[in-house]
Amino acid sequence: MTKNKSTMSLRGLLGIVMACCCTLGAAADLELVPVRVAPGVYVVYGDLKPASYGNDALTVNLGFVATSAGVVVIDSGPSYRVAQMLHRAIEKVSSYPIRYVINTGSDPARWLGNSYFKKLGVPLIAHEEARKLMEMRGADQLKAMQALLQEKAYGTEIALPRGFSSDMEEIRFSDSLLQLSYFGPSQSPGNIAVWLPRQDIAFAGAIMQSDTLLTLTPDSHIASWIAAYDSLAGLRPRQIVPGRGTLVELARLDADTRAYLVTLQAEIDQAVQRGATKAEIISQAEKSKKLTAFKRLAGYATLAPANVLQALREKDALR
């Protein structure tokens, strides 16, 4: 009886160990799930939380357009690993080769996966202004990503795209048409949207997002961002895939993106006109009913104070 109990205990322990190993193995894997937006058009949603080891720093939406002539990838992700998993996800819905990779901006989560696709010989494309920022800051972005992702950053290297300088670059092959549209600086110079006129769908990149508060950077220009937003909205796409957040109606994007930019700019302008000090402006922003209405968006507590400071810096730079 004692022997049977010991045998059962050993078997039970072995089962627990095997289960733990399987769990650890599953945690080490990364599976990206494409969501169909329209026939041949897919989005892979990024996490709304800040970049971390746990979410593989995938905090932006990736996308791809699959046709009988090949696949176009929209943003390559923050690492070689994520790009590789994106490719695997693509292969589940298309057996055709990847023809192009488009980077919609210089956010490291949008382009550090380029190194994977470069090894496959896939052409990389971005706006020239974004390419310049990648070249300027790529080494620091890569170093930060390696520190964050540790072993998950394996294979990740700087792979710069070809830059185009016009307001629009077209990609045509077979019966497919993608227009890479630059409406001016938004979150940063070189942020583009990918417009699919035949499907009436736009990938907005950093120009529009839903569900989470915008992040202003030292490169952001609020007035130009609003103008870029309006230009993209003026195309009246049937569907818009935001750079972050879920697929929503334009009215929701207006509420989550445009309204915040307009409100933040107005609050800062009015405070400066009143002669308020920086400390007073920050304090007033924390209490502003118009600004705190955006507390419903993810990341507000962390991003809102930093955005006020950045908006102030922009205002000072323009004076």
CSV table of C-alpha atoms in Angstrom, one decimal:
chain,number,residue,atom,x,y,z
A,1,MET,CA,0.0,0.0,0.0
A,2,THR,CA,2.8,2.3,0.9
A,3,LYS,CA,4.6,1.5,-2.4
A,4,ASN,CA,1.4,2.3,-4.3
A,5,LYS,CA,1.0,5.6,-2.5
A,6,SER,CA,4.7,6.5,-3.3
A,7,THR,CA,4.2,5.5,-6.9
A,8,MET,CA,1.1,7.6,-7.1
A,9,SER,CA,2.8,10.5,-5.4
A,10,LEU,CA,5.7,10.3,-7.8
A,11,ARG,CA,3.3,10.2,-10.8
A,12,GLY,CA,1.4,13.1,-9.4
A,13,LEU,CA,4.6,15.1,-8.9
A,14,LEU,CA,5.7,14.3,-12.4
A,15,GLY,CA,2.4,15.4,-13.7
A,16,ILE,CA,2.7,18.7,-11.9
A,17,VAL,CA,6.2,19.3,-13.2
A,18,MET,CA,5.2,18.5,-16.8
A,19,ALA,CA,2.2,20.8,-16.5
A,20,CYS,CA,4.4,23.6,-15.2
A,21,CYS,CA,6.9,23.0,-18.0
A,22,CYS,CA,4.0,23.2,-20.6
A,23,THR,CA,2.8,26.4,-19.0
A,24,LEU,CA,6.2,27.9,-19.1
A,25,GLY,CA,6.6,26.8,-22.7
A,26,ALA,CA,3.3,28.4,-23.6
A,27,ALA,CA,4.3,31.6,-21.8
A,28,ALA,CA,7.5,31.7,-23.8
A,29,ASP,CA,5.6,31.5,-27.1
A,30,LEU,CA,3.9,34.4,-28.6
A,31,GLU,CA,0.8,34.0,-30.8
A,32,LEU,CA,-0.6,36.9,-32.7
A,33,VAL,CA,-4.2,36.7,-33.8
A,34,PRO,CA,-5.2,38.6,-36.9
A,35,VAL,CA,-8.7,40.1,-36.8
A,36,ARG,CA,-10.4,40.4,-40.2
A,37,VAL,CA,-11.5,44.0,-41.0
A,38,ALA,CA,-12.6,43.2,-44.5
A,39,PRO,CA,-11.8,40.6,-47.2
A,40,GLY,CA,-8.0,40.4,-47.3
A,41,VAL,CA,-7.5,43.2,-44.7
A,42,TYR,CA,-6.5,42.3,-41.1
A,43,VAL,CA,-5.4,44.0,-37.9
A,44,VAL,CA,-3.4,42.6,-35.0
A,45,TYR,CA,-4.2,44.6,-31.9
A,46,GLY,CA,-1.5,45.8,-29.6
A,47,ASP,CA,-1.8,46.1,-25.8
A,48,LEU,CA,-3.2,49.3,-24.4
A,49,LYS,CA,-0.8,49.1,-21.4
A,50,PRO,CA,2.7,50.5,-21.5
A,51,ALA,CA,5.4,48.5,-23.1
A,52,SER,CA,6.7,45.7,-20.9
A,53,TYR,CA,8.5,42.3,-21.0
A,54,GLY,CA,5.1,40.7,-20.5
A,55,ASN,CA,3.4,42.2,-23.6
A,56,ASP,CA,6.5,42.0,-25.8
A,57,ALA,CA,6.4,45.8,-26.1
A,58,LEU,CA,3.6,45.3,-28.7
A,59,THR,CA,1.6,48.4,-27.8
A,60,VAL,CA,0.5,49.5,-31.3
A,61,ASN,CA,-1.7,47.9,-33.9
A,62,LEU,CA,-0.1,46.0,-36.7
A,63,GLY,CA,-1.9,45.2,-40.0
A,64,PHE,CA,-1.6,43.5,-43.3
A,65,VAL,CA,-3.4,43.4,-46.7
A,66,ALA,CA,-3.4,40.0,-48.3
A,67,THR,CA,-4.1,39.6,-52.0
A,68,SER,CA,-3.5,37.0,-54.7
A,69,ALA,CA,-0.4,38.8,-55.7
A,70,GLY,CA,1.2,39.0,-52.3
A,71,VAL,CA,0.9,40.6,-48.8
A,72,VAL,CA,1.7,44.1,-47.6
A,73,VAL,CA,2.6,44.4,-43.9
A,74,ILE,CA,1.7,47.7,-42.1
A,75,ASP,CA,4.2,48.2,-39.3
A,76,SER,CA,6.6,45.4,-38.4
A,77,GLY,CA,6.4,45.5,-34.6
A,78,PRO,CA,9.0,46.2,-31.8
A,79,SER,CA,11.3,43.2,-32.3
A,80,TYR,CA,12.5,40.5,-34.6
A,81,ARG,CA,10.5,38.0,-32.5
A,82,VAL,CA,7.2,39.9,-32.9
A,83,ALA,CA,7.8,40.3,-36.6
A,84,GLN,CA,8.5,36.6,-36.9
A,85,MET,CA,5.2,35.8,-35.1
A,86,LEU,CA,3.4,38.3,-37.3
A,87,HIS,CA,4.7,36.4,-40.3
A,88,ARG,CA,3.4,33.1,-38.9
A,89,ALA,CA,0.0,34.7,-38.3
A,90,ILE,CA,-0.1,35.9,-41.9
A,91,GLU,CA,0.8,32.5,-43.2
A,92,LYS,CA,-2.4,31.1,-41.5
A,93,VAL,CA,-4.5,33.3,-43.8
A,94,SER,CA,-2.4,33.7,-46.9
A,95,SER,CA,0.1,31.4,-48.7
A,96,TYR,CA,1.4,34.3,-50.8
A,97,PRO,CA,4.8,36.0,-50.2
A,98,ILE,CA,5.2,39.3,-48.4
A,99,ARG,CA,5.8,42.0,-51.0
A,100,TYR,CA,6.3,45.2,-48.9
A,101,VAL,CA,6.6,46.3,-45.3
A,102,ILE,CA,5.3,49.8,-44.5
A,103,ASN,CA,6.4,51.7,-41.4
A,104,THR,CA,3.8,54.3,-40.5
A,105,GLY,CA,6.1,56.1,-38.1
A,106,SER,CA,9.3,56.2,-36.1
A,107,ASP,CA,7.8,54.7,-32.9
A,108,PRO,CA,10.1,51.7,-32.1
A,109,ALA,CA,7.0,49.5,-31.8
A,110,ARG,CA,6.3,50.2,-35.5
A,111,TRP,CA,9.7,49.5,-37.1
A,112,LEU,CA,12.2,47.6,-35.0
A,113,GLY,CA,10.8,44.4,-36.4
A,114,ASN,CA,12.2,45.4,-39.8
A,115,SER,CA,15.3,43.3,-39.3
A,116,TYR,CA,13.2,40.1,-39.6
A,117,PHE,CA,11.7,41.1,-42.9
A,118,LYS,CA,15.0,42.5,-44.2
A,119,LYS,CA,16.5,39.0,-43.9
A,120,LEU,CA,13.7,37.8,-46.1
A,121,GLY,CA,14.6,40.4,-48.7
A,122,VAL,CA,11.3,42.4,-48.3
A,123,PRO,CA,11.4,46.1,-49.3
A,124,LEU,CA,10.9,48.4,-46.4
A,125,ILE,CA,9.1,51.8,-46.9
A,126,ALA,CA,8.5,54.9,-44.7
A,127,HIS,CA,8.2,58.6,-45.1
A,128,GLU,CA,11.6,60.3,-45.3
A,129,GLU,CA,11.0,62.4,-42.1
A,130,ALA,CA,10.3,59.2,-40.2
A,131,ARG,CA,13.4,57.5,-41.7
A,132,LYS,CA,15.5,60.4,-40.5
A,133,LEU,CA,14.2,60.0,-37.0
A,134,MET,CA,14.9,56.3,-37.1
A,135,GLU,CA,18.4,56.9,-38.2
A,136,MET,CA,18.9,59.5,-35.5
A,137,ARG,CA,17.4,57.6,-32.6
A,138,GLY,CA,17.5,54.0,-33.7
A,139,ALA,CA,20.5,53.1,-31.7
A,140,ASP,CA,19.0,54.4,-28.5
A,141,GLN,CA,15.6,52.9,-29.3
A,142,LEU,CA,17.2,49.5,-29.9
A,143,LYS,CA,19.3,49.7,-26.7
A,144,ALA,CA,16.1,50.5,-24.7
A,145,MET,CA,14.2,47.7,-26.3
A,146,GLN,CA,16.9,45.2,-25.6
A,147,ALA,CA,17.0,46.2,-22.0
A,148,LEU,CA,13.2,45.8,-21.7
A,149,LEU,CA,12.8,42.6,-23.7
A,150,GLN,CA,16.0,40.9,-22.7
A,151,GLU,CA,16.2,37.5,-24.5
A,152,LYS,CA,13.0,38.3,-26.4
A,153,ALA,CA,15.0,40.9,-28.3
A,154,TYR,CA,17.1,38.3,-30.0
A,155,GLY,CA,17.9,39.1,-33.7
A,156,THR,CA,16.5,42.6,-33.4
A,157,GLU,CA,18.7,45.0,-35.3
A,158,ILE,CA,18.4,48.4,-37.0
A,159,ALA,CA,17.0,48.0,-40.5
A,160,LEU,CA,16.2,51.4,-42.0
A,161,PRO,CA,13.4,51.6,-44.6
A,162,ARG,CA,13.6,53.5,-47.9
A,163,GLY,CA,12.2,57.0,-47.4
A,164,PHE,CA,9.9,58.8,-49.7
A,165,SER,CA,9.6,62.6,-49.6
A,166,SER,CA,6.3,63.4,-51.4
A,167,ASP,CA,2.9,63.7,-49.7
A,168,MET,CA,1.8,60.4,-51.2
A,169,GLU,CA,3.5,57.2,-52.4
A,170,GLU,CA,1.5,54.6,-54.2
A,171,ILE,CA,2.0,50.8,-54.1
A,172,ARG,CA,0.4,49.1,-57.0
A,173,PHE,CA,0.5,45.4,-57.9
A,174,SER,CA,-2.1,43.2,-59.5
A,175,ASP,CA,-5.4,44.8,-58.7
A,176,SER,CA,-4.3,46.3,-55.4
A,177,LEU,CA,-3.7,50.0,-54.6
A,178,LEU,CA,-2.3,51.3,-51.4
A,179,GLN,CA,-1.7,55.1,-50.9
A,180,LEU,CA,0.9,56.0,-48.3
A,181,SER,CA,-0.4,59.5,-47.3
A,182,TYR,CA,1.5,62.1,-45.4
A,183,PHE,CA,-0.6,64.9,-44.0
A,184,GLY,CA,2.1,66.6,-42.1
A,185,PRO,CA,3.6,66.1,-38.6
A,186,SER,CA,1.3,64.6,-36.0
A,187,GLN,CA,2.7,62.7,-33.0
A,188,SER,CA,6.0,63.1,-34.8
A,189,PRO,CA,7.2,64.1,-38.3
A,190,GLY,CA,6.8,61.4,-40.9
A,191,ASN,CA,3.7,59.7,-39.4
A,192,ILE,CA,1.6,58.4,-42.4
A,193,ALA,CA,-1.7,56.8,-43.0
A,194,VAL,CA,-2.2,53.9,-45.3
A,195,TRP,CA,-5.3,54.5,-47.5
A,196,LEU,CA,-6.9,51.6,-49.4
A,197,PRO,CA,-9.3,53.5,-51.7
A,198,ARG,CA,-10.7,50.4,-53.4
A,199,GLN,CA,-11.7,48.9,-50.0
A,200,ASP,CA,-12.5,52.3,-48.5
A,201,ILE,CA,-10.3,51.5,-45.4
A,202,ALA,CA,-7.6,53.5,-43.8
A,203,PHE,CA,-4.8,52.5,-41.4
A,204,ALA,CA,-4.4,55.6,-39.3
A,205,GLY,CA,-1.0,54.9,-37.7
A,206,ALA,CA,-0.3,57.4,-34.9
A,207,ILE,CA,-2.6,60.0,-36.3
A,208,MET,CA,-5.7,58.5,-34.7
A,209,GLN,CA,-6.3,56.2,-31.8
A,210,SER,CA,-9.1,55.0,-29.6
A,211,ASP,CA,-9.5,53.7,-26.0
A,212,THR,CA,-6.3,55.2,-24.7
A,213,LEU,CA,-4.9,58.7,-24.1
A,214,LEU,CA,-2.6,60.1,-26.8
A,215,THR,CA,1.1,60.4,-26.0
A,216,LEU,CA,2.7,63.7,-26.9
A,217,THR,CA,6.4,63.5,-27.6
A,218,PRO,CA,9.1,66.2,-28.0
A,219,ASP,CA,8.4,65.9,-31.7
A,220,SER,CA,4.7,66.4,-31.5
A,221,HIS,CA,3.0,69.5,-32.9
A,222,ILE,CA,-0.6,69.8,-31.7
A,223,ALA,CA,-2.0,72.2,-34.4
A,224,SER,CA,-0.4,70.1,-37.2
A,225,TRP,CA,-1.7,66.9,-35.6
A,226,ILE,CA,-5.2,68.3,-35.6
A,227,ALA,CA,-4.8,69.3,-39.3
A,228,ALA,CA,-3.5,65.8,-40.2
A,229,TYR,CA,-6.4,64.2,-38.4
A,230,ASP,CA,-8.9,66.4,-40.3
A,231,SER,CA,-7.2,65.5,-43.6
A,232,LEU,CA,-7.5,61.8,-42.9
A,233,ALA,CA,-11.0,62.1,-41.7
A,234,GLY,CA,-11.8,64.1,-44.8
A,235,LEU,CA,-11.3,61.0,-46.9
A,236,ARG,CA,-14.4,59.6,-45.2
A,237,PRO,CA,-13.2,56.0,-45.0
A,238,ARG,CA,-15.8,53.4,-44.4
A,239,GLN,CA,-13.5,51.9,-41.8
A,240,ILE,CA,-10.5,53.3,-39.9
A,241,VAL,CA,-8.0,51.1,-38.1
A,242,PRO,CA,-6.5,53.3,-35.4
A,243,GLY,CA,-2.8,53.2,-34.5
A,244,ARG,CA,-3.8,52.0,-31.0
A,245,GLY,CA,-7.2,50.8,-29.7
A,246,THR,CA,-10.1,49.0,-31.2
A,247,LEU,CA,-11.8,49.5,-34.5
A,248,VAL,CA,-14.5,52.1,-33.8
A,249,GLU,CA,-16.6,54.7,-35.7
A,250,LEU,CA,-15.1,58.1,-36.7
A,251,ALA,CA,-17.3,59.8,-34.0
A,252,ARG,CA,-15.4,57.8,-31.3
A,253,LEU,CA,-12.1,58.7,-32.8
A,254,ASP,CA,-13.2,62.3,-32.8
A,255,ALA,CA,-13.9,61.9,-29.1
A,256,ASP,CA,-10.7,60.0,-28.2
A,257,THR,CA,-8.2,61.8,-30.4
A,258,ARG,CA,-9.3,65.1,-31.9
A,259,ALA,CA,-11.3,66.4,-28.9
A,260,TYR,CA,-8.4,65.7,-26.6
A,261,LEU,CA,-5.9,67.6,-28.8
A,262,VAL,CA,-8.3,70.6,-29.2
A,263,THR,CA,-9.1,70.7,-25.5
A,264,LEU,CA,-5.5,70.4,-24.4
A,265,GLN,CA,-4.4,73.2,-26.8
A,266,ALA,CA,-7.2,75.5,-25.7
A,267,GLU,CA,-6.5,75.0,-22.0
A,268,ILE,CA,-2.8,75.7,-22.4
A,269,ASP,CA,-3.4,78.7,-24.6
A,270,GLN,CA,-5.9,80.2,-22.2
A,271,ALA,CA,-3.7,79.7,-19.2
A,272,VAL,CA,-0.7,81.3,-20.9
A,273,GLN,CA,-2.8,84.3,-21.9
A,274,ARG,CA,-3.8,84.7,-18.3
A,275,GLY,CA,-0.2,84.8,-17.3
A,276,ALA,CA,-0.3,81.7,-15.3
A,277,THR,CA,3.0,80.1,-14.2
A,278,LYS,CA,4.0,76.6,-15.2
A,279,ALA,CA,3.2,75.3,-11.7
A,280,GLU,CA,-0.3,77.0,-11.9
A,281,ILE,CA,-1.0,75.6,-15.4
A,282,ILE,CA,-0.1,72.1,-14.3
A,283,SER,CA,-2.3,72.4,-11.2
A,284,GLN,CA,-5.2,73.9,-13.1
A,285,ALA,CA,-4.9,71.1,-15.7
A,286,GLU,CA,-5.3,68.5,-13.0
A,287,LYS,CA,-8.5,70.1,-11.9
A,288,SER,CA,-9.9,71.0,-15.3
A,289,LYS,CA,-13.3,69.4,-15.9
A,290,LYS,CA,-12.7,69.5,-19.7
A,291,LEU,CA,-9.4,67.7,-19.4
A,292,THR,CA,-10.4,65.3,-16.6
A,293,ALA,CA,-13.3,64.1,-18.8
A,294,PHE,CA,-10.6,62.1,-20.6
A,295,LYS,CA,-9.9,60.0,-17.5
A,296,ARG,CA,-12.1,57.3,-19.2
A,297,LEU,CA,-9.1,56.6,-21.5
A,298,ALA,CA,-6.4,54.1,-20.6
A,299,GLY,CA,-3.2,55.6,-19.4
A,300,TYR,CA,-4.6,58.9,-18.3
A,301,ALA,CA,-3.1,59.0,-14.9
A,302,THR,CA,0.4,58.6,-16.3
A,303,LEU,CA,0.2,60.4,-19.6
A,304,ALA,CA,-1.9,63.4,-18.8
A,305,PRO,CA,0.6,65.3,-16.7
A,306,ALA,CA,3.4,64.6,-19.1
A,307,ASN,CA,1.2,65.7,-22.0
A,308,VAL,CA,0.5,69.1,-20.3
A,309,LEU,CA,4.3,69.6,-19.8
A,310,GLN,CA,5.0,68.8,-23.4
A,311,ALA,CA,2.2,71.1,-24.7
A,312,LEU,CA,3.7,73.8,-22.5
A,313,ARG,CA,7.2,73.2,-24.0
A,314,GLU,CA,5.7,73.4,-27.5
A,315,LYS,CA,4.0,76.7,-26.7
A,316,ASP,CA,7.2,78.1,-25.3
A,317,ALA,CA,9.1,77.0,-28.4
A,318,LEU,CA,6.6,78.7,-30.7
A,319,ARG,CA,6.7,82.1,-28.9
